[in-house]
Short mmCIF file of C-alpha atoms and ligand atoms in Angstrom, two decimals:
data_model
loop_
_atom_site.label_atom_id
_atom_site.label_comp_id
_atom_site.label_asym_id
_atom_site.label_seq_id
_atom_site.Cartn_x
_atom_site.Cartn_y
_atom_site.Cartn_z
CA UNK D 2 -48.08 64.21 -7.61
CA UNK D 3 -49.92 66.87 -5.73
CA UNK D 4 -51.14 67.48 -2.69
CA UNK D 5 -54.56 67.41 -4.22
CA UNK D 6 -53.73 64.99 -7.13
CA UNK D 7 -56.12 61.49 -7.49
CA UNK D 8 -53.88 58.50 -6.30
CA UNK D 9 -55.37 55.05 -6.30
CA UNK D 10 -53.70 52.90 -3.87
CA UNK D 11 -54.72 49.10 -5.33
CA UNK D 12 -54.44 46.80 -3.08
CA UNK D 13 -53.90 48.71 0.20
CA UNK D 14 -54.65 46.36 2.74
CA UNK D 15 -51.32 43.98 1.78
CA UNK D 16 -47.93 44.91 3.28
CA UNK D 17 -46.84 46.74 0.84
CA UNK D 18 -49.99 48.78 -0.27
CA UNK D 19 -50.58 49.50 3.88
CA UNK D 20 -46.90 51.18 3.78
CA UNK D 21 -47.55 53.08 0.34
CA UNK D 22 -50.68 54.41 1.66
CA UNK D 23 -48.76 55.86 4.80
CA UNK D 24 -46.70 57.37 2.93
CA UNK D 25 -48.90 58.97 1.44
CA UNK D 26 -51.04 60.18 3.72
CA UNK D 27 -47.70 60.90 6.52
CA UNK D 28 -46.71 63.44 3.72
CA UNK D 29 -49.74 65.29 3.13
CA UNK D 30 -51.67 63.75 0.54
CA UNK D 31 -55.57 64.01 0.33
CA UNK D 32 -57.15 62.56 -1.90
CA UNK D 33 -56.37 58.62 -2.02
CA UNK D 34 -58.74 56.11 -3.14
CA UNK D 35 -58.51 52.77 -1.99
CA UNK D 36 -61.07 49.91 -1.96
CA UNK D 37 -61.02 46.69 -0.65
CA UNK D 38 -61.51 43.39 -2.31
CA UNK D 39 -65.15 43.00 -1.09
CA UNK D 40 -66.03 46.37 -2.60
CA UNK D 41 -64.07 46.10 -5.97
CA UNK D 42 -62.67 42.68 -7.62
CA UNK D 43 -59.62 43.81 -9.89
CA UNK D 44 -59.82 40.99 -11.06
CA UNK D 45 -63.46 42.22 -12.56
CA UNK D 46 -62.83 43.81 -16.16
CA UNK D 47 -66.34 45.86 -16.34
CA UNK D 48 -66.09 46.38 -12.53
CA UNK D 49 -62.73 47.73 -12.92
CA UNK D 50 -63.35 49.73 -15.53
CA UNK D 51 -66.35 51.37 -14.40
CA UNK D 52 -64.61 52.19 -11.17
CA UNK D 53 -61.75 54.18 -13.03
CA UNK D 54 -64.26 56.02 -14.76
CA UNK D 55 -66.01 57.27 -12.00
CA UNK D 56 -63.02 58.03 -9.65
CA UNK D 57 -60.86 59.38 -12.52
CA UNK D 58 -57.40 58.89 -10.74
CA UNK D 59 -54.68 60.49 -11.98
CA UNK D 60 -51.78 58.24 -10.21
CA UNK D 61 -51.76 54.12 -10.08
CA UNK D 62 -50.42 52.39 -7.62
CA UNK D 63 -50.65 48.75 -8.16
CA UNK D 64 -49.88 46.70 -5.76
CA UNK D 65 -52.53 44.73 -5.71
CA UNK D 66 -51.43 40.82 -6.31
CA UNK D 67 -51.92 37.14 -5.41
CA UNK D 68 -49.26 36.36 -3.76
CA UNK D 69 -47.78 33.30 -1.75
CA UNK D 70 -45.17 31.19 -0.54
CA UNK D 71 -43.21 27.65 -2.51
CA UNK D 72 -46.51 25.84 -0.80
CA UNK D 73 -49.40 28.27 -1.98
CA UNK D 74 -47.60 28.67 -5.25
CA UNK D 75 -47.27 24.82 -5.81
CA UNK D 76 -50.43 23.91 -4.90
CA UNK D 77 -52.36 26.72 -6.82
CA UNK D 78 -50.14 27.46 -9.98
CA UNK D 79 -53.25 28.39 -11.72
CA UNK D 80 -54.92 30.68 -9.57
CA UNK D 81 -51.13 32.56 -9.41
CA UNK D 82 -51.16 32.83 -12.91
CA UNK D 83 -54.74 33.55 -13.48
CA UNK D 84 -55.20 36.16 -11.19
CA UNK D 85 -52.33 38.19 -11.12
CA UNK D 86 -52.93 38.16 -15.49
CA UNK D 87 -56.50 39.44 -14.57
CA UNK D 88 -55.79 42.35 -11.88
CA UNK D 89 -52.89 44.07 -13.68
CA UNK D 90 -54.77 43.41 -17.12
CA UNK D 91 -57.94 44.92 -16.03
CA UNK D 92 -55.96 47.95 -13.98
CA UNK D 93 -53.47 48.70 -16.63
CA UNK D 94 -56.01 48.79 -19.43
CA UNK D 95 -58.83 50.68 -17.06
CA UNK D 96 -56.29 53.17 -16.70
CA UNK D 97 -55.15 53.61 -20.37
CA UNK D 98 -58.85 54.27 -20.82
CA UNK D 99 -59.29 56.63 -17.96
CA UNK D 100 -56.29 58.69 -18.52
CA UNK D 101 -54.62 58.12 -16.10
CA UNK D 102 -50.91 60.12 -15.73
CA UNK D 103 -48.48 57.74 -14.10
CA UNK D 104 -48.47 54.21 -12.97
CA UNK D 105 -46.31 51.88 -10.83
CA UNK D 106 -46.67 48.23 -11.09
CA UNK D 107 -44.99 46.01 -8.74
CA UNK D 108 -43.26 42.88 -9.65
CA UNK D 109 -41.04 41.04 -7.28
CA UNK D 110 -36.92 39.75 -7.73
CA UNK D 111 -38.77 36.23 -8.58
CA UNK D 112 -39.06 37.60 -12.26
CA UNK D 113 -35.06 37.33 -13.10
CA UNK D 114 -33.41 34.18 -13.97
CA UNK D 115 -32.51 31.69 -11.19
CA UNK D 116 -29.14 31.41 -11.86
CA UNK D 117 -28.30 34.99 -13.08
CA UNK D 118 -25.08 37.02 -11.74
CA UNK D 119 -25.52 39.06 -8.44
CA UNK D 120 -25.95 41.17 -7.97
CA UNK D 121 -29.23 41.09 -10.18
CA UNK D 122 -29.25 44.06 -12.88
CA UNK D 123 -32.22 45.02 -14.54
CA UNK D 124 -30.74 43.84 -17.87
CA UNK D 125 -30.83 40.48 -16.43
CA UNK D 126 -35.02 40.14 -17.36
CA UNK D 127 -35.32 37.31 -19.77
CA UNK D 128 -31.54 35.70 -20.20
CA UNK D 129 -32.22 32.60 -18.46
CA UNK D 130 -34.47 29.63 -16.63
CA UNK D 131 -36.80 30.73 -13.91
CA UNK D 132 -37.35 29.32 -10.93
CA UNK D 133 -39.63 26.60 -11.16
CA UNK D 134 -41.32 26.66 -7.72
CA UNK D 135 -43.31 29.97 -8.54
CA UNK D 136 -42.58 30.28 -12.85
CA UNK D 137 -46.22 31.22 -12.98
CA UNK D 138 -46.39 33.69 -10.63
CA UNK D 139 -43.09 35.06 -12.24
CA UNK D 140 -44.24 35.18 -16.04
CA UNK D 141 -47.29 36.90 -14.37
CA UNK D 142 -45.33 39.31 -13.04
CA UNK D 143 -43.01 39.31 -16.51
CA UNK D 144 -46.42 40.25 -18.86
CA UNK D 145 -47.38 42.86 -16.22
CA UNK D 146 -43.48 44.22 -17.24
CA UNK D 147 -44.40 43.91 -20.77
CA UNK D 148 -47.50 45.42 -20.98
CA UNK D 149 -46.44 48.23 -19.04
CA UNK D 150 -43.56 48.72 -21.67
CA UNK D 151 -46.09 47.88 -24.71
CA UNK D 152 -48.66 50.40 -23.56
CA UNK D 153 -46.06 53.06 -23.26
CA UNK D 154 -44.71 52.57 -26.75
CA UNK D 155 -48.32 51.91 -28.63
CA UNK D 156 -50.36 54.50 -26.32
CA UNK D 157 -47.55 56.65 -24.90
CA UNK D 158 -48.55 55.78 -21.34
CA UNK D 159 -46.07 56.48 -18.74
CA UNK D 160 -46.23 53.37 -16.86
CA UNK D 161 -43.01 52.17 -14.76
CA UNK D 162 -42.57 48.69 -13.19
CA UNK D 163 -40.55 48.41 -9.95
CA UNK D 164 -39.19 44.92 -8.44
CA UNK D 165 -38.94 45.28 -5.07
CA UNK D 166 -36.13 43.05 -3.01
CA UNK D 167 -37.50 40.63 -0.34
CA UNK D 168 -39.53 43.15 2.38
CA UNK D 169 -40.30 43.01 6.09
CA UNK D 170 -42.01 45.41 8.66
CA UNK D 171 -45.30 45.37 10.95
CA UNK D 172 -47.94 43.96 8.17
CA UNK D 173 -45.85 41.20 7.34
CA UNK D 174 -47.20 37.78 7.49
CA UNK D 175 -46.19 36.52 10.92
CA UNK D 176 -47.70 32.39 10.10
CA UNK D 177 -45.25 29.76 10.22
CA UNK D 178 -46.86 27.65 7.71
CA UNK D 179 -46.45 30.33 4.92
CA UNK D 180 -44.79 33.34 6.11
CA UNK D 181 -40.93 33.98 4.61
CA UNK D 182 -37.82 33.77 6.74
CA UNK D 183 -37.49 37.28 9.05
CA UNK D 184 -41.20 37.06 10.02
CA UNK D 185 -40.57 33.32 10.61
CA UNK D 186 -37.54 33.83 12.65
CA UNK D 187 -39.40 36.82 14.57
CA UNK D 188 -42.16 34.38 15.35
CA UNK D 189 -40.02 31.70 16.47
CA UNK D 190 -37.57 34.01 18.71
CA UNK D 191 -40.69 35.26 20.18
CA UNK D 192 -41.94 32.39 20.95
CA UNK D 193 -38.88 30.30 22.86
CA UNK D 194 -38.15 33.52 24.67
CA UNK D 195 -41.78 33.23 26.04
CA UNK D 196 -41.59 29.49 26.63
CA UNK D 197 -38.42 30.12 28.34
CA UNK D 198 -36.72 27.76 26.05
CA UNK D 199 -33.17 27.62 25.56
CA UNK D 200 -32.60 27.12 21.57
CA UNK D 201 -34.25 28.68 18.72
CA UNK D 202 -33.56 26.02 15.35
CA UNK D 203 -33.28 27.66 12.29
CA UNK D 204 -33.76 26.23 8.99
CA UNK D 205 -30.87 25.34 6.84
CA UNK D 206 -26.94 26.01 7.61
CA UNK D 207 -27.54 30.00 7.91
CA UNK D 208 -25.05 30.64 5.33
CA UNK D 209 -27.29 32.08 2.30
CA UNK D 210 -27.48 35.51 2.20
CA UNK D 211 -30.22 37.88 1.66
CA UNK D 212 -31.14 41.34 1.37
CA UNK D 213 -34.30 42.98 3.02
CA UNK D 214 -35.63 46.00 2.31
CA UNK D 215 -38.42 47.84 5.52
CA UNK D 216 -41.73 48.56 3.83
CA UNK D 217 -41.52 51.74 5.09
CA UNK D 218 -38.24 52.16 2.94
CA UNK D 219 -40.02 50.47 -0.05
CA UNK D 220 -43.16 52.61 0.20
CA UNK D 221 -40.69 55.83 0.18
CA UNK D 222 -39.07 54.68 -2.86
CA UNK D 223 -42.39 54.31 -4.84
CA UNK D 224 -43.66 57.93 -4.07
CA UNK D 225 -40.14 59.12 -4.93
CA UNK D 226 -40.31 57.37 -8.41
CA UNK D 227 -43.88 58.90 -9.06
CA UNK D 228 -42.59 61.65 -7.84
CA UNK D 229 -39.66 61.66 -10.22
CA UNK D 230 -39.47 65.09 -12.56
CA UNK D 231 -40.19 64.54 -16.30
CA UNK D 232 -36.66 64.28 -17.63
CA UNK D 233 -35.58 61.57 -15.16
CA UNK D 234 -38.76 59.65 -15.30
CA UNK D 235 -38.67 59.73 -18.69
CA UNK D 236 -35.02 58.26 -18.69
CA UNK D 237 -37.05 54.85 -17.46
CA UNK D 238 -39.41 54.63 -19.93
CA UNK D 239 -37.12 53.91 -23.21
CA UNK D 240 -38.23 52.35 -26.32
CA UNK D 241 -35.22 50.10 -25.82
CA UNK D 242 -35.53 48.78 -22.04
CA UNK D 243 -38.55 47.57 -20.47
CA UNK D 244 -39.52 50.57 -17.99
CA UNK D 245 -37.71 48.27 -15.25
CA UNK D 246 -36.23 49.29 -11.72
CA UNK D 247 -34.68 47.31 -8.81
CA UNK D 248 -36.06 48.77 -5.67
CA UNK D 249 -33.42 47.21 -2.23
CA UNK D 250 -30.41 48.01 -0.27
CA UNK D 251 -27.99 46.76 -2.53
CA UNK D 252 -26.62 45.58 0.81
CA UNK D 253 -27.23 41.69 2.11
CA UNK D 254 -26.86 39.72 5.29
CA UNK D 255 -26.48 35.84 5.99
CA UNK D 256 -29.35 34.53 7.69
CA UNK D 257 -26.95 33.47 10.73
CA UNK D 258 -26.61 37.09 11.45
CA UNK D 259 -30.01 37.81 10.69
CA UNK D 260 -31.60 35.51 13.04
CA UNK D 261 -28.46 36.82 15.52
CA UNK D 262 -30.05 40.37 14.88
CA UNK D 263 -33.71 38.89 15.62
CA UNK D 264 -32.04 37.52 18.79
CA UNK D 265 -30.74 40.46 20.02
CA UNK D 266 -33.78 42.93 19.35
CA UNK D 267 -36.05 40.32 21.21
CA UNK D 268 -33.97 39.83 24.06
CA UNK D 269 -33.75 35.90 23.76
CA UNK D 270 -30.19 34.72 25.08
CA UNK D 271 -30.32 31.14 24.61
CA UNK D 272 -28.65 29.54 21.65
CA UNK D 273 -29.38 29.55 17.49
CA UNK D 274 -28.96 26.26 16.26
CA UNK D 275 -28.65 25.63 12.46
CA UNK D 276 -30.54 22.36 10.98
CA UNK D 277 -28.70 21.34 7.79
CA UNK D 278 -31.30 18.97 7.11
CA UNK D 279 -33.62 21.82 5.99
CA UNK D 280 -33.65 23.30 2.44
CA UNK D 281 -31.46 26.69 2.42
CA UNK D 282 -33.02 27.97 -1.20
CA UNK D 283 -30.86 30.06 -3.34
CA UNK D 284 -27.51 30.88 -2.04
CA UNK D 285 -27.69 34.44 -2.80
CA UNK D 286 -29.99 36.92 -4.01
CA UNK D 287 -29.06 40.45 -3.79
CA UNK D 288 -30.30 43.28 -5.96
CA UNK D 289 -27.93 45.53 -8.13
CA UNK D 290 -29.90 49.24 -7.14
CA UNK D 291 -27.51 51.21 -8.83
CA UNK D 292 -30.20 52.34 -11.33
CA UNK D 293 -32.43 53.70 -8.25
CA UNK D 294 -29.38 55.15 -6.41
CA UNK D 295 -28.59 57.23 -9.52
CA UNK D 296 -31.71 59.08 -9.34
CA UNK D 297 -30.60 60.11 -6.15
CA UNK D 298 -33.02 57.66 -3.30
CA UNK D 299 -31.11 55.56 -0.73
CA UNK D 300 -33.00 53.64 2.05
CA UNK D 301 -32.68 55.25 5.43
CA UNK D 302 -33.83 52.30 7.69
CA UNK D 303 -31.02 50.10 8.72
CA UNK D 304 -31.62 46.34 8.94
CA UNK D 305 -31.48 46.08 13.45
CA UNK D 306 -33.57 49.54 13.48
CA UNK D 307 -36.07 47.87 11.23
CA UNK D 308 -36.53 44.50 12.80
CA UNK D 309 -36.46 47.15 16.19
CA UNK D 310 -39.39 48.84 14.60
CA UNK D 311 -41.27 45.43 13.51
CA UNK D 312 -40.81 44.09 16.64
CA UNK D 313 -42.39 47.08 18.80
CA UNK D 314 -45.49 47.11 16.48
CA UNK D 315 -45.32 43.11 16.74
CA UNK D 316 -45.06 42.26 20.08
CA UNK D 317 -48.18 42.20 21.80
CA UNK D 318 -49.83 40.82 19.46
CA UNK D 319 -47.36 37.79 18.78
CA UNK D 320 -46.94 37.01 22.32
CA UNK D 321 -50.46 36.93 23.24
CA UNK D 322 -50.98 34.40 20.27
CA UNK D 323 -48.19 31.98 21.46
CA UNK D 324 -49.36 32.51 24.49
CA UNK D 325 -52.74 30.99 23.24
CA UNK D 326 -51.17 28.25 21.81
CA UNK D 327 -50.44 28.99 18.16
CA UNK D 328 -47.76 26.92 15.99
CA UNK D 329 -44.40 26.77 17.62
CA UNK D 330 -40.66 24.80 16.32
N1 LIG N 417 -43.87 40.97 0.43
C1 LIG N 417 -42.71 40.95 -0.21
O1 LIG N 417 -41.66 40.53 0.33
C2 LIG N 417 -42.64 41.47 -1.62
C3 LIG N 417 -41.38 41.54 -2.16
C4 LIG N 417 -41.24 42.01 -3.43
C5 LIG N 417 -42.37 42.37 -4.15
N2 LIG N 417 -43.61 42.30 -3.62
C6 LIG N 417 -44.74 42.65 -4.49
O2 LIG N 417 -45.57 43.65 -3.97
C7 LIG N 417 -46.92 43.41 -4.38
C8 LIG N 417 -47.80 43.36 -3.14
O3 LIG N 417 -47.30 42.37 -2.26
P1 LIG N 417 -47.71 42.29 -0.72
O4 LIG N 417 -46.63 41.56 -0.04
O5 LIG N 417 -48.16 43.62 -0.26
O6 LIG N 417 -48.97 41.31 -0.85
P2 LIG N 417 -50.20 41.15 0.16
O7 LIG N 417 -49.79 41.58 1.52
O8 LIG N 417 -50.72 39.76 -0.04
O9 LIG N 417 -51.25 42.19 -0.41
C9 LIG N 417 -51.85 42.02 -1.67
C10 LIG N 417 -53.11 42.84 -1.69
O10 LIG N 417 -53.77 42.62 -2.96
C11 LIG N 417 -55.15 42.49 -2.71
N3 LIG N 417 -55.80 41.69 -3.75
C12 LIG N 417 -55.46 40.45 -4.16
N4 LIG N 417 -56.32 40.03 -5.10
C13 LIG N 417 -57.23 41.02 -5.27
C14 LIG N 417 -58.38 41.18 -6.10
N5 LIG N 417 -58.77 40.22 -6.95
N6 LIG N 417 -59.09 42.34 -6.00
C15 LIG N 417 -58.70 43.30 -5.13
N7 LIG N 417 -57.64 43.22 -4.33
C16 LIG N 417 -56.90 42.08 -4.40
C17 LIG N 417 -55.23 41.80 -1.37
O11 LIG N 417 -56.52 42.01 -0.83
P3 LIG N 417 -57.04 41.13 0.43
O12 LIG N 417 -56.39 41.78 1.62
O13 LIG N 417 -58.49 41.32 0.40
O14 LIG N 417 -56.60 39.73 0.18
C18 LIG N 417 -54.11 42.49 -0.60
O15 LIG N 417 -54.56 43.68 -0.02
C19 LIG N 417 -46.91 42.10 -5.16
O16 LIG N 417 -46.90 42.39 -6.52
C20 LIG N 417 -45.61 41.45 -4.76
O17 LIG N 417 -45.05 40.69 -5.79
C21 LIG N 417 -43.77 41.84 -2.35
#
């Protein structure tokens, strides 16, 4: 990409879009196109495809998704599967049409099998049962894979599909009814320490153990993969691999010492008390990123500096909300 090249930034009001895009612009690039929903629908074939023809960009980001937690994906299986089809259908095919040079899609670690080895290869995709709570956001995510890897061999498109490790940072979504465990811990933290309260309970027995990834981290990663020179992006896009890469730490924590590290950044001293009786999900889920390391990226933001970082952009806001009376346990 160049300073002057045509990036289109889909859905860059999301967490991960809002980090991609200041990247982007933090490292001197001038011409990015965004849009929001209300002014183009992706999941609009004819709007979509007009749109690429007038704004001719050159690089795709798509990051542009429904997405949800086990409650939204339960209770709207059909919208997950539905939409998601629609926007990277209508993007991936607008940009075939339109020219354009490179394109990212991202998927999410929900696309490899629910039982598979960890750390989770790439080579993993397709060996083995999903998991059921969100299998239709998943094979959503798995056609996106596909068609990126179909396009490139029938229309020799250069189109690359990265799966992204669980993510965190300051457009996260901070609701306890939906959000996913660090902002939910944040939230939580934040509040007792404003109550004054002397226990923060934490769902399950703390023992699984995860791997997060800052989106600042995340957003680096994707410009460095566009970024990639034709040789080594080329050595993704194989007739014999889907054009798949793991984007994480390759490093993972338990969620006792992540909601100790939540503790400590906040400043809450009381006690972390573990409640069995809640679900604790998979017991581990850790990326294998030795693909990504390989090419040479390794994520700079440690795990404290990031929830540090999170926090500071967080605060106010959160505190003024429980101090209004917003959800609390
Ligand atoms: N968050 C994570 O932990 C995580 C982890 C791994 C992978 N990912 C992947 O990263 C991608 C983005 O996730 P995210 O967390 O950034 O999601 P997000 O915060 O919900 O953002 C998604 C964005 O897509 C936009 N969008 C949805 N439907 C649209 C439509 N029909 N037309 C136009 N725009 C539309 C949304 O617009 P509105 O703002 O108008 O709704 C929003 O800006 C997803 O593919 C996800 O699987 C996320």
């Amino acid at each position: 990409m160049q300073p002057d090249s045509r990036i289109f930034v889909a859905g860059h009001r999301g967490l991960v879009g809002s980090a991609i895009v200041r990247e982007l612009q933090g490292t001197g690039y001038r011409a990015i196109i965004t849009r929001s929903r209300a002014e183009l629908d992706l999941g609009d074939p004819s709007a979509v495809e007009s749109f690429f023809a007038m704004e001719r960009p050159e690089f795709v980001f798509l990051a542009a998704a429904k997405v949800g937690g086990i409650l939204a994906n339960n209770t709207y299986p059909a919208d997950f599967i539905r939409d998601n089809l629609a926007i990277q259908s209508n993007v991936i095919e607008a940009s075939r049409l339109s020219g354009v040079k490179r394109l990212l899609f991202l998927g999410s670690s929900c696309i490899y099998p629910k039982l598979c080895p960890q750390p989770i290869k790439e080579e993993y995709l397709l060996t083995g049962p999903l998991e059921p709570t969100n299998r239709p956001y998943a094979i959503a995510k798995i056609a996106g894979i596909e068609m990126c890897w179909s396009y490139n061999r029938q229309y020799d498109t250069r189109y690359l599909a990265a799966m992204p490790t669980n993510l965190y940072g300051p457009n996260d979504n901070f609701d306890l009814n939906s959000s996913h465990v660090l902002p939910a811990l944040i939230r939580k933290t934040a509040e007792a320490k404003t109550r004054g309260a002397d226990e923060v309970v934490v769902w399950g027995t703390g023992t699984p153990r995860r791997e997060l990834l800052y989106s600042d981290d995340l957003a680096q990663a994707c410009c460095f993969l566009m970024n990639l020179d034709e040789a080594r992006f080329n050595s993704l896009l194989s007739d014999e691999q889907p054009p798949l890469i793991n984007i994480g730490t390759g490093e993972d924590v338990t969620i006792r010492e992540l909601a100790e590290t939540v503790a400590r950044v906040i400043g809450f001293s009381g006690n972390l008390t573990f409640d069995p009786t809640k679900p604790d999900g998979t017991p581990r889920k850790l990326m294998d990123v030795s693909r990504l390391h390989g090419l040479g990226w390794r994520h700079t933001v440690d795990l404290e500096d990031g929830i540090e970082r999170t926090w500071e952009a967080v605060r106010d806001r959160l505190s003024l909300e429980s101090g209004n009376g917003h959800p609390s346990s």
